[in-house]
Amino acid sequence: MHIYRTHTCAALTEAAVGEKVRISGWINRKRDHGQLVFIDLRDHYGLTQCVADSSDASFAIVEATRLESVVTITGEVVRRSEDTINTSLPTGHIEVRIENFEVQSAADTLPLQVNSDEDSGEETRLRYRYLDLRRGRPHANIMLRAQIIQSIRARMVDQGFTEFQTPILTASSPEGARDFLVPARLHPGKFYALPQAPQQFKQLIMVSGFDRYFQIAPCFRDEDSRADRSPGEFYQLDLEMSFVEQQDVFDAVEPVIRGVFEEFSDKDCGKEWVHIPFAESMLKYGNDKPDLRIPFEISDVTDIFRDSGFSIFAKNIEKGAVVRAVPGPKCGSRAIADRMNSWAQGEGAPGMGYIIYGEGEARGPVAKALGAEKAEDIRLQVGAEDGDAVFFACAEPDAAASLAGRARVKIGQDQNLIDERVFRFAWIVDFPMFEKDEVTGKIDFSHNPFSMPQGGMQALQDMDPLDIKAWQYDLVCNGVELSSGAIRNHLPEVMYKAFEIAGYDNKVVDDKFPAMINAFRFGAPPHGGIAPGIDRMVMLIADEPNIREVILFPMNGKAEDLMMAAPSDVDDSALNELHVRRAPVPKKSG
RNA sequence: GGGGGUGUAGCUCAGUUGGUUAGAGCGCUGGCCUGUCACGCCAGAGGCCGCGGGUUCGAGUCCCGUCACUCCCGCCA
């Protein structure tokens, strides 16, 4: 007999009755009746009830062993009597009569309760992550993640993609987020960077003549965390394809993503994934990652307020402001409207005007100043009914869109208008190539400097830079940005020109992107790709509100690994070897 | 860097308008219990109420500061 186990804790059923077996695992729960004690033994696979009574030699030690101790139990599988069958357990028709009980590893008093469905505090969970991960839901989430990644690999290979590995120690690149740097021992004063994504490598893979690449790629960005953004590192399904247009990328990716969501979730994934131009998304949803489950849209009512009796808005419009209207279904009460107004103030806006529609008339100060006719125009445009409200964001276009967008989400949530049983996907397309920095007025790349401008060189030469669109797209699901991609700019002259518009001369391109700009001189295939976030996909499928729930050993919000105690101090000798010296930590002012 | 929320037993949380000895469930220790499966019953241990200061006759509760965790803004090609 194997020294640890002949079966797992899920394997024993009525078929095994009469067999002498050995199982090992953790004591999940104990029910001590004095002369009779039950143990639920748990392993990765399931639970098996084991039982001993006072006549058994091991009875005392069974009673005395604490929860979560690891034990090996040897004994006979016995059928439970009819009245003691537990139908909620797959192994509930049998139990193991304990003949021998060996403690492999005794557990101290636990810092968190493993057999509870209730989460402990984040700090405790992360510090004792190995205990947290024994619990049902975290354990299942990690298994789900593994299965999803497995499925993605199979689907990608089926579609003719090949998985390659790209370097982890690479060069810092000027664009994007803050880099993690690694001092280069052999090159005093120089640093490697961890890749923010294998962006340049995957393009070079295409130049190398491989046709369809993918990788479950680790990406490193030194950015502050959010609920849907793990600090430091995350994984992307990174992929790139040669000789493709935008729609080819969509056609390759859509079945993979849809397939995975449909395989692992019961939620409806929609018939077709809509394409929404960036500008339309900003107008209707106030952001570039719309939650299409919210059943109403924002509309522009600037013209109705222009030169109107509502002078605050009218004056702002003259100065370039716009007015965006957010419908508030069933929000037609003073209390709700006031709450929205103070919410908006909390968001940094001066407030939110509103009109309440009820009993056939428009009410509130805005309606009064505007007059019944214009209030009715708004009602018709927005599609409001009796009992609804309409809220207004008046500001310069970006700020108005943003506030209206946040208000839309808040109303959707507060009024319970979000259908939790569906995934609503959308491709956001036609991103602008350039944008103007509000503070400096400088024109810069709005998304990815390697994207091909729509219209190519011609567009760069002839058009107002701010009007040029890029072959740049995002995949969005339920208000979460799942993915970002582009058809790349593989033409050196077009690349120089694009960087020139953004204020960088040819030398900058040559210095900062030597690999790409050189490679493109030796025959580069037109290519494009995308990189869906693995963690976010798993988070959506697992229906978890926080990305840490689908990561084995996540860091906390301050990018610390509480379990491993990282980051940590290092010896001076290690620093000396790396030619690195500590700078004094600046004292806090005040 | 900024804003919100939270911080009370090992864990999850309650704690009234400021008022006597700060509670519950789980866990832990001891006792009872031979059919439980969130077993039950009895008893017990366990608290710098995050920390520091202030107001007050009196602070878990009010005020100021600070720290930690968390959510959001900034940031995220």
XYZ file of C-alpha atoms (C1' of nucleotides) in Angstrom:
667
model
C 0.000 0.000 0.000
C 1.300 3.450 -0.891
C 2.576 5.254 2.195
C 0.356 8.315 1.638
C -2.658 7.326 -0.363
C -4.429 4.759 -2.466
C -7.250 7.129 -3.375
C -7.990 10.828 -3.390
C -10.691 12.337 -1.197
C -13.088 12.454 -4.141
C -12.466 8.953 -5.429
C -14.266 6.793 -2.927
C -17.847 5.833 -3.679
C -20.112 2.881 -2.965
C -18.079 0.860 -5.464
C -15.204 0.851 -2.976
C -17.220 -0.440 -0.035
C -15.292 -3.161 1.775
C -11.901 -2.084 0.470
C -9.104 -1.116 2.786
C -7.861 2.277 1.600
C -5.477 5.032 2.571
C -6.183 8.725 2.053
C -4.220 11.844 2.962
C -5.250 15.442 3.286
C -6.183 18.305 5.578
C -8.706 18.143 8.409
C -11.397 20.407 7.043
C -13.867 19.989 9.883
C -14.255 17.854 12.969
C -17.420 16.771 14.751
C -16.601 15.329 18.161
C -19.401 13.427 19.928
C -17.305 12.330 22.852
C -17.321 8.631 22.133
C -17.528 9.140 18.387
C -15.677 11.601 16.189
C -16.128 12.512 12.529
C -13.470 14.091 10.376
C -14.009 15.654 6.963
C -10.740 15.008 5.210
C -10.051 17.422 2.342
C -7.598 17.330 -0.508
C -7.456 19.053 -3.882
C -10.116 16.729 -5.233
C -12.807 16.579 -2.586
C -14.006 15.653 0.887
C -14.329 12.285 2.544
C -15.901 11.701 5.926
C -13.836 9.527 8.254
C -15.045 8.189 11.564
C -13.569 6.732 14.750
C -15.109 5.773 18.096
C -13.753 5.274 21.563
C -12.984 1.628 20.902
C -10.470 2.575 18.226
C -6.798 2.793 19.160
C -6.370 6.104 17.349
C -9.415 7.761 18.917
C -7.507 10.022 21.315
C -5.120 11.348 18.697
C -7.947 11.919 16.215
C -9.792 13.964 18.810
C -6.694 15.984 19.670
C -5.539 16.893 16.161
C -6.371 20.432 15.120
C -8.100 21.627 11.964
C -5.870 21.976 8.868
C -3.356 19.470 10.167
C -2.219 17.122 7.407
C -2.970 13.485 8.225
C -2.938 10.072 6.616
C -5.906 7.856 7.373
C -6.000 4.142 6.727
C -9.160 2.111 7.065
C -12.057 0.320 5.498
C -14.603 2.013 3.262
C -18.038 1.392 4.760
C -21.466 2.085 3.395
C -23.390 4.641 5.418
C -26.735 3.619 6.829
C -29.690 4.976 4.880
C -30.430 7.744 7.398
C -26.852 9.045 7.515
C -26.258 9.508 3.801
C -25.205 13.057 2.901
C -26.526 13.743 -0.569
C -24.800 17.122 -0.821
C -21.422 15.369 -0.946
C -20.292 13.222 -3.905
C -18.706 10.848 -1.402
C -21.712 11.116 0.904
C -22.777 7.494 0.590
C -19.637 6.140 2.236
C -17.186 6.898 5.001
C -13.785 5.603 6.017
C -13.564 3.771 9.318
C -10.306 5.001 10.839
C -7.958 2.126 11.715
C -4.715 4.020 11.545
C -4.275 7.773 11.908
C -0.946 9.382 11.237
C -0.265 13.091 11.646
C 2.066 14.194 8.868
C 2.129 17.854 9.835
C 0.308 19.459 12.751
C -1.295 22.880 12.301
C -1.027 25.775 14.749
C -4.023 27.947 15.501
C -4.967 29.436 12.152
C -4.710 33.126 11.226
C -7.717 32.690 8.953
C -10.490 30.155 8.751
C -9.981 27.800 5.870
C -13.334 26.021 6.049
C -15.313 29.255 5.941
C -16.887 30.904 2.915
C -16.256 34.260 4.506
C -13.192 36.166 3.297
C -10.742 37.400 5.861
C -9.177 40.829 5.463
C -6.993 41.319 2.400
C -3.860 41.691 4.445
C -4.326 38.395 6.271
C -5.355 36.642 3.075
C -2.280 37.802 1.195
C 0.170 37.196 4.025
C -1.122 33.641 4.437
C -2.050 33.167 0.804
C -1.304 29.413 0.936
C -4.040 29.059 3.557
C -6.411 31.336 1.675
C -5.886 29.256 -1.452
C -7.004 26.103 0.345
C -10.478 27.653 0.581
C -13.102 26.642 -1.923
C -13.577 29.746 -3.988
C -9.960 30.931 -4.262
C -8.889 27.364 -5.053
C -11.560 27.063 -7.746
C -10.640 30.461 -9.229
C -7.029 29.439 -9.728
C -8.079 26.140 -11.284
C -10.441 28.032 -13.566
C -7.604 30.303 -14.607
C -5.426 27.316 -15.446
C -8.192 25.729 -17.503
C -8.904 28.961 -19.345
C -5.247 29.365 -20.272
C -5.150 25.748 -21.367
C -8.202 26.312 -23.552
C -6.749 29.504 -25.036
C -3.556 27.672 -25.982
C -5.489 24.902 -27.688
C -7.705 27.371 -29.560
C -4.736 29.445 -30.712
C -2.781 26.427 -31.895
C -5.922 25.216 -33.709
C -5.973 28.513 -35.585
C -2.406 28.063 -36.746
C -0.685 30.278 -34.196
C 2.675 29.267 -32.744
C 3.749 30.009 -29.200
C 7.144 31.659 -28.720
C 8.961 33.028 -25.685
C 10.442 36.514 -25.721
C 13.082 38.036 -23.426
C 12.297 39.155 -19.882
C 15.447 41.224 -19.524
C 15.288 43.770 -22.287
C 15.753 47.431 -23.052
C 13.834 50.299 -21.496
C 11.590 51.992 -23.990
C 10.571 55.609 -23.712
C 6.866 55.344 -24.388
C 4.238 53.915 -22.092
C 4.263 53.328 -18.379
C 7.097 53.455 -15.892
C 9.579 50.610 -16.345
C 10.936 48.177 -13.801
C 14.701 48.453 -14.113
C 17.348 45.843 -13.426
C 20.926 47.037 -12.972
C 23.394 45.470 -15.386
C 26.347 44.128 -13.385
C 28.636 43.939 -16.417
C 27.751 47.451 -17.546
C 28.099 49.952 -14.699
C 25.387 52.582 -14.783
C 23.275 50.772 -17.351
C 20.001 48.970 -16.827
C 17.828 46.338 -18.339
C 14.077 46.863 -18.220
C 11.359 44.283 -17.751
C 9.067 44.346 -20.808
C 5.801 46.274 -20.464
C 4.642 43.939 -23.222
C 6.522 42.001 -25.881
C 5.379 44.661 -28.365
C 8.580 45.172 -30.316
C 9.585 41.526 -30.117
C 6.333 40.305 -31.596
C 6.643 42.718 -34.479
C 10.215 41.528 -35.024
C 8.912 37.957 -34.983
C 6.782 38.928 -37.972
C 9.779 40.524 -39.695
C 11.591 37.265 -38.979
C 9.122 35.529 -41.226
C 7.026 33.655 -38.674
C 3.442 34.199 -39.676
C 1.194 33.883 -36.635
C 2.654 34.277 -33.141
C 1.110 34.052 -29.707
C 2.283 33.877 -26.129
C 0.762 33.907 -22.657
C 3.096 36.766 -21.945
C 4.077 38.272 -18.593
C 4.031 42.066 -18.726
C 5.607 44.410 -16.207
C 4.491 47.973 -15.582
C 5.325 50.078 -12.571
C 1.873 51.596 -12.182
C -0.465 52.095 -9.253
C -3.036 49.387 -8.745
C -6.789 49.300 -9.201
C -9.414 46.678 -8.566
C -8.981 45.460 -12.150
C -5.258 46.198 -12.398
C -2.728 44.201 -10.456
C 0.370 46.162 -9.542
C 3.625 45.277 -11.222
C 2.821 42.319 -13.373
C 0.044 40.725 -15.350
C -0.462 38.400 -18.287
C -1.601 39.000 -21.826
C -2.616 36.707 -24.616
C -0.128 38.428 -26.886
C -0.569 37.749 -30.585
C 0.560 39.097 -33.923
C -0.240 38.193 -37.527
C 1.362 38.999 -40.886
C -0.425 40.182 -44.030
C -3.614 41.178 -42.268
C -6.087 44.010 -42.081
C -8.044 45.019 -39.006
C -10.965 42.725 -39.764
C -8.612 39.742 -40.118
C -7.415 40.281 -36.553
C -11.011 40.507 -35.343
C -11.885 37.323 -37.202
C -8.976 35.494 -35.591
C -9.502 36.739 -32.043
C -13.269 36.811 -31.747
C -13.789 33.040 -31.898
C -11.025 32.459 -29.350
C -12.364 34.945 -26.823
C -15.992 34.081 -27.444
C -15.165 30.383 -27.314
C -13.431 30.717 -23.975
C -16.199 32.826 -22.455
C -18.859 30.423 -23.691
C -16.898 27.383 -22.530
C -16.372 28.617 -18.987
C -19.385 30.815 -18.289
C -23.136 30.390 -18.502
C -23.623 34.045 -19.330
C -24.925 35.035 -22.736
C -22.156 36.469 -24.937
C -24.349 38.260 -27.474
C -24.851 37.432 -31.117
C -22.462 39.830 -32.758
C -19.830 42.065 -31.336
C -20.613 45.622 -32.346
C -17.978 47.978 -33.745
C -18.138 51.425 -32.161
C -15.968 54.273 -33.427
C -14.014 55.952 -30.644
C -15.731 59.307 -31.160
C -19.178 57.724 -30.958
C -18.213 55.872 -27.792
C -17.028 59.079 -26.141
C -20.301 60.769 -27.049
C -22.764 58.000 -26.184
C -20.964 56.410 -23.241
C -18.500 59.045 -22.056
C -15.476 56.770 -22.284
C -13.729 54.304 -24.582
C -14.794 51.247 -22.587
C -18.591 51.341 -22.585
C -20.661 49.045 -20.432
C -23.294 48.114 -22.988
C -25.401 46.372 -20.378
C -26.615 49.779 -19.231
C -29.758 50.277 -21.305
C -29.488 53.982 -22.108
C -27.129 56.389 -23.828
C -25.831 59.890 -23.397
C -26.748 62.525 -25.976
C -25.517 65.990 -26.826
C -28.027 68.759 -26.078
C -25.686 71.695 -26.488
C -27.870 73.273 -29.192
C -30.937 73.279 -26.984
C -29.115 75.109 -24.200
C -27.347 77.574 -26.515
C -28.715 81.098 -25.982
C -31.316 79.647 -23.665
C -32.745 81.093 -20.472
C -30.515 78.837 -18.418
C -27.730 81.355 -18.417
C -25.006 79.364 -16.616
C -24.945 76.794 -19.394
C -25.535 79.329 -22.172
C -22.517 81.350 -21.066
C -20.306 78.281 -20.810
C -21.378 77.167 -24.269
C -20.215 80.488 -25.655
C -16.828 79.729 -24.130
C -16.685 76.343 -25.838
C -18.473 74.086 -23.390
C -20.908 71.383 -24.435
C -23.897 69.914 -22.637
C -24.352 66.177 -22.407
C -27.645 64.697 -21.231
C -27.752 61.486 -19.213
C -31.142 59.831 -18.891
C -32.119 58.798 -15.387
C -34.835 56.164 -15.698
C -37.076 56.176 -12.592
C -34.907 58.930 -11.134
C -37.704 61.475 -11.169
C -37.536 62.497 -7.553
C -35.987 65.455 -5.874
C -34.074 63.192 -3.480
C -32.402 61.202 -6.254
C -31.638 64.330 -8.277
C -30.052 66.025 -5.274
C -28.045 62.922 -4.547
C -26.715 62.885 -8.110
C -25.834 66.552 -7.810
C -23.791 66.071 -4.663
C -22.236 62.936 -6.151
C -21.104 65.043 -9.131
C -19.608 67.594 -6.783
C -17.733 64.794 -5.100
C -16.395 63.850 -8.533
C -14.931 67.310 -8.905
C -17.659 68.848 -11.074
C -19.469 72.050 -10.111
C -22.633 69.962 -9.982
C -25.189 68.310 -12.209
C -28.223 70.121 -13.486
C -31.347 68.075 -13.888
C -34.879 68.105 -15.151
C -37.526 65.925 -13.568
C -40.348 64.782 -15.808
C -43.610 63.920 -14.095
C -47.328 64.305 -14.539
C -46.840 65.642 -18.029
C -44.567 68.522 -17.051
C -40.888 69.294 -16.643
C -39.829 70.333 -13.175
C -36.812 71.789 -11.439
C -34.833 75.022 -11.728
C -33.289 74.098 -15.091
C -36.698 73.403 -16.616
C -38.040 76.680 -15.252
C -35.231 78.728 -16.772
C -35.291 76.805 -20.021
C -38.999 76.935 -20.659
C -41.457 74.148 -21.302
C -40.781 73.912 -25.016
C -37.036 73.288 -24.769
C -37.541 70.966 -21.826
C -39.878 68.971 -24.016
C -37.295 68.963 -26.837
C -34.822 67.412 -24.433
C -37.332 64.851 -23.248
C -38.002 63.800 -26.833
C -34.344 63.646 -27.790
C -33.347 61.630 -24.748
C -36.448 59.470 -24.687
C -37.431 60.221 -21.100
C -40.849 59.408 -19.706
C -42.942 60.460 -16.763
C -41.091 59.556 -13.600
C -37.672 59.875 -15.221
C -35.041 62.541 -14.813
C -32.392 63.820 -17.171
C -29.042 64.960 -15.821
C -26.724 67.442 -17.498
C -22.964 67.659 -17.622
C -21.820 71.030 -18.917
C -18.105 71.491 -19.469
C -15.494 71.425 -22.202
C -16.065 68.317 -24.352
C -13.689 65.838 -22.690
C -14.704 66.727 -19.148
C -18.410 66.711 -20.018
C -18.130 63.330 -21.686
C -16.228 61.937 -18.737
C -18.679 63.189 -16.109
C -21.662 62.063 -18.169
C -20.038 58.668 -18.604
C -19.487 58.225 -14.898
C -23.034 59.395 -14.203
C -24.356 56.852 -16.690
C -22.554 54.037 -14.872
C -23.675 55.298 -11.477
C -27.310 55.524 -12.533
C -27.089 52.083 -14.101
C -25.751 50.645 -10.878
C -27.925 52.613 -8.449
C -31.116 51.865 -10.341
C -30.221 48.195 -10.797
C -30.392 48.470 -14.569
C -27.377 46.277 -15.304
C -28.171 42.769 -16.481
C -25.659 40.634 -14.593
C -26.422 37.556 -16.698
C -24.758 38.758 -19.897
C -21.407 39.688 -21.390
C -21.668 42.567 -23.844
C -18.613 42.831 -26.064
C -17.691 45.682 -28.373
C -14.798 46.559 -30.625
C -13.867 50.200 -30.213
C -12.321 51.296 -33.498
C -10.928 54.395 -35.207
C -8.931 55.736 -32.308
C -7.308 59.075 -33.032
C -3.654 58.802 -33.991
C -2.656 61.917 -32.070
C -4.014 63.985 -29.242
C -3.215 67.353 -27.780
C -1.853 67.517 -24.253
C -4.275 69.764 -22.372
C -1.563 71.340 -20.247
C 1.318 71.806 -22.685
C -0.687 71.991 -25.900
C 1.810 69.580 -27.408
C 0.678 66.966 -29.921
C 1.559 63.407 -28.947
C 0.606 59.863 -29.813
C -2.764 59.118 -28.288
C -2.323 55.376 -28.071
C 0.499 53.379 -29.601
C 3.261 55.014 -31.640
C 3.611 51.866 -33.722
C 0.079 52.002 -35.129
C -0.488 52.614 -38.818
C -2.352 55.856 -39.470
C -5.483 55.390 -41.541
C -4.613 56.841 -44.922
C -0.913 56.196 -44.398
C 1.672 58.771 -45.463
C -0.922 60.737 -47.367
C -2.926 61.367 -44.214
C 0.148 62.389 -42.225
C 1.104 64.900 -44.884
C -2.288 66.360 -45.684
C -4.522 66.185 -42.674
C -4.775 68.031 -39.400
C -2.949 65.623 -37.078
C -5.844 65.678 -34.627
C -8.208 64.442 -37.342
C -6.074 61.463 -38.314
C -7.350 58.109 -37.152
C -5.230 55.042 -36.532
C -5.801 51.387 -37.267
C -6.049 50.999 -33.551
C -8.722 49.099 -31.678
C -9.782 47.949 -28.243
C -11.931 45.034 -27.206
C -14.282 45.937 -24.385
C -16.577 43.758 -22.289
C -19.068 44.992 -19.687
C -17.159 48.222 -19.189
C -13.801 46.506 -18.821
C -11.040 47.114 -21.349
C -10.048 43.576 -22.256
C -7.645 44.226 -25.007
C -5.833 46.699 -27.172
C -4.327 46.182 -30.588
C -3.457 47.702 -33.918
C -2.382 47.259 -37.465
C 1.241 48.296 -37.211
C 3.202 50.864 -39.049
C 5.815 48.797 -40.887
C 7.090 51.594 -43.185
C 10.163 53.507 -41.968
C 9.245 56.717 -43.808
C 5.728 56.729 -42.368
C 7.151 56.037 -38.938
C 9.605 58.940 -39.140
C 6.800 61.198 -40.278
C 4.467 60.107 -37.482
C 7.147 60.716 -34.879
C 7.961 64.050 -36.478
C 4.372 65.175 -35.993
C 4.630 64.130 -32.353
C 7.739 66.280 -32.067
C 10.491 63.687 -32.316
C 13.124 63.920 -35.037
C 14.537 60.966 -36.915
C 17.394 60.606 -34.487
C 15.014 59.894 -31.625
C 13.437 57.078 -33.603
C 16.854 55.702 -34.529
C 18.104 55.905 -30.929
C 15.021 54.654 -29.118
C 13.740 52.031 -31.511
C 16.865 50.826 -33.312
C 15.632 47.262 -33.710
C 12.305 48.133 -35.328
C 13.436 50.942 -37.573
C 16.365 48.881 -38.817
C 14.324 45.738 -39.263
C 11.761 47.582 -41.347
C 14.476 48.405 -43.889
C 14.989 44.771 -44.810
C 11.544 43.715 -45.935
C 8.848 43.869 -43.290
C 5.467 42.256 -43.856
C 2.384 44.350 -43.161
C 1.238 43.037 -39.801
C -1.024 43.620 -36.872
C -2.135 42.074 -33.627
C -3.730 42.470 -30.282
C -3.164 41.463 -26.658
C -6.178 40.500 -24.540
C -5.564 40.629 -20.791
C -5.680 37.152 -19.338
C -6.272 38.228 -15.749
C -9.214 40.425 -16.697
C -10.779 37.695 -18.783
C -10.559 35.246 -15.906
C -11.892 37.894 -13.544
C -14.952 38.443 -15.742
C -15.589 34.737 -16.241
C -15.097 33.985 -12.543
C -17.428 36.902 -11.758
C -14.953 38.363 -9.290
C -14.843 42.103 -8.599
C -11.115 42.133 -7.917
C -8.260 40.905 -10.084
C -6.367 39.561 -7.082
C -8.985 36.839 -6.782
C -7.702 35.186 -9.951
C -3.951 35.508 -9.299
C -2.098 32.887 -7.272
C 0.226 35.121 -5.312
C -0.780 38.738 -5.875
C 0.813 41.813 -4.423
C -1.201 44.277 -2.366
C -2.234 47.746 -3.463
C 1.169 49.159 -2.578
C 2.929 46.560 -4.728
C 4.195 44.566 -1.773
C 4.220 40.801 -1.570
C 3.258 40.367 2.072
C 3.872 36.636 1.986
C 7.392 36.809 0.569
C 8.154 40.189 2.150
C 9.025 41.819 -1.172
C 10.384 44.300 -1.938
C 13.168 43.806 0.580
C 16.440 45.358 1.659
C 19.601 44.008 0.086
C 23.164 43.936 1.351
C 25.540 46.725 0.468
C 27.791 44.158 -1.125
C 25.089 43.282 -3.639
C 24.579 46.940 -4.452
C 28.300 47.524 -4.837
C 28.552 44.689 -7.288
C 25.776 46.327 -9.311
C 27.335 49.790 -9.069
C 24.211 51.097 -7.416
C 24.102 53.425 -4.424
C 21.093 54.315 -2.293
C 19.893 57.853 -2.658
C 18.646 59.448 0.561
C 14.883 59.119 0.876
C 13.433 62.617 0.696
C 11.833 63.721 3.930
C 8.126 64.318 3.870
C 7.284 67.983 3.908
C 5.001 69.387 6.587
C 0.605 63.089 -5.140
C -5.007 63.847 -3.955
C -10.029 62.168 -2.199
C -13.539 58.498 0.127
C -14.249 54.099 3.302
C -12.452 50.903 7.109
C -9.406 49.762 11.602
C -12.744 46.600 18.464
C -10.492 38.963 20.751
C -6.640 34.349 16.374
C -10.892 35.269 12.316
C -15.734 37.785 10.887
C -18.315 41.558 13.072
C -21.908 44.321 16.900
C -21.151 48.183 20.353
C -27.222 53.325 21.355
C -27.040 60.323 22.970
C -19.976 60.096 25.561
C -21.498 56.684 31.305
C -20.226 51.366 35.543
C -16.988 45.093 34.437
C -16.455 46.203 25.893
C -20.112 41.763 23.530
C -21.660 37.760 19.679
C -20.508 33.787 16.110
C -16.407 30.898 14.528
C -11.603 29.295 16.262
C -8.617 27.995 20.803
C -8.290 25.292 26.026
C -10.976 21.998 29.437
C -15.455 19.013 30.479
C -20.051 16.212 28.767
C -22.154 13.670 24.557
C -21.989 6.853 19.737
C -24.450 9.081 13.821
C -22.823 13.956 12.928
C -22.005 16.474 8.339
C -22.042 24.691 9.880
C -23.209 18.382 15.316
C -25.073 19.815 20.238
C -24.429 21.310 25.556
C -21.369 23.457 29.804
C -17.160 26.181 31.436
C -12.708 28.966 30.469
C -8.686 31.713 28.346
C -8.054 35.415 25.002
C -8.807 43.020 24.154
C -2.917 49.029 24.357
C -10.870 49.274 21.022
C -4.386 50.662 15.035
C -0.964 54.452 17.284
C -0.112 59.593 19.447
C -2.251 63.868 21.312
C -6.630 66.802 22.790
C -11.778 67.992 24.771
C -14.384 66.009 29.191
C -15.694 64.407 35.939
C -15.684 60.338 32.297
C -13.738 58.545 25.338
C -14.244 52.273 21.674
C -17.747 56.496 20.890
C -16.272 63.579 19.973
C -11.847 66.650 17.843
C -6.706 66.931 15.709
C -2.598 64.321 13.915
C -0.466 59.822 12.292
C -0.058 54.738 10.459
C -2.108 50.470 7.995
C -5.555 48.226 4.676
C -9.007 49.126 0.791
C -11.738 51.767 -3.280
C -11.367 55.877 -6.578
C -8.716 60.194 -9.190
C -3.893 61.197 -11.121
C -0.923 57.411 -13.784
C -1.860 52.986 -17.089
C 2.187 53.453 -25.426
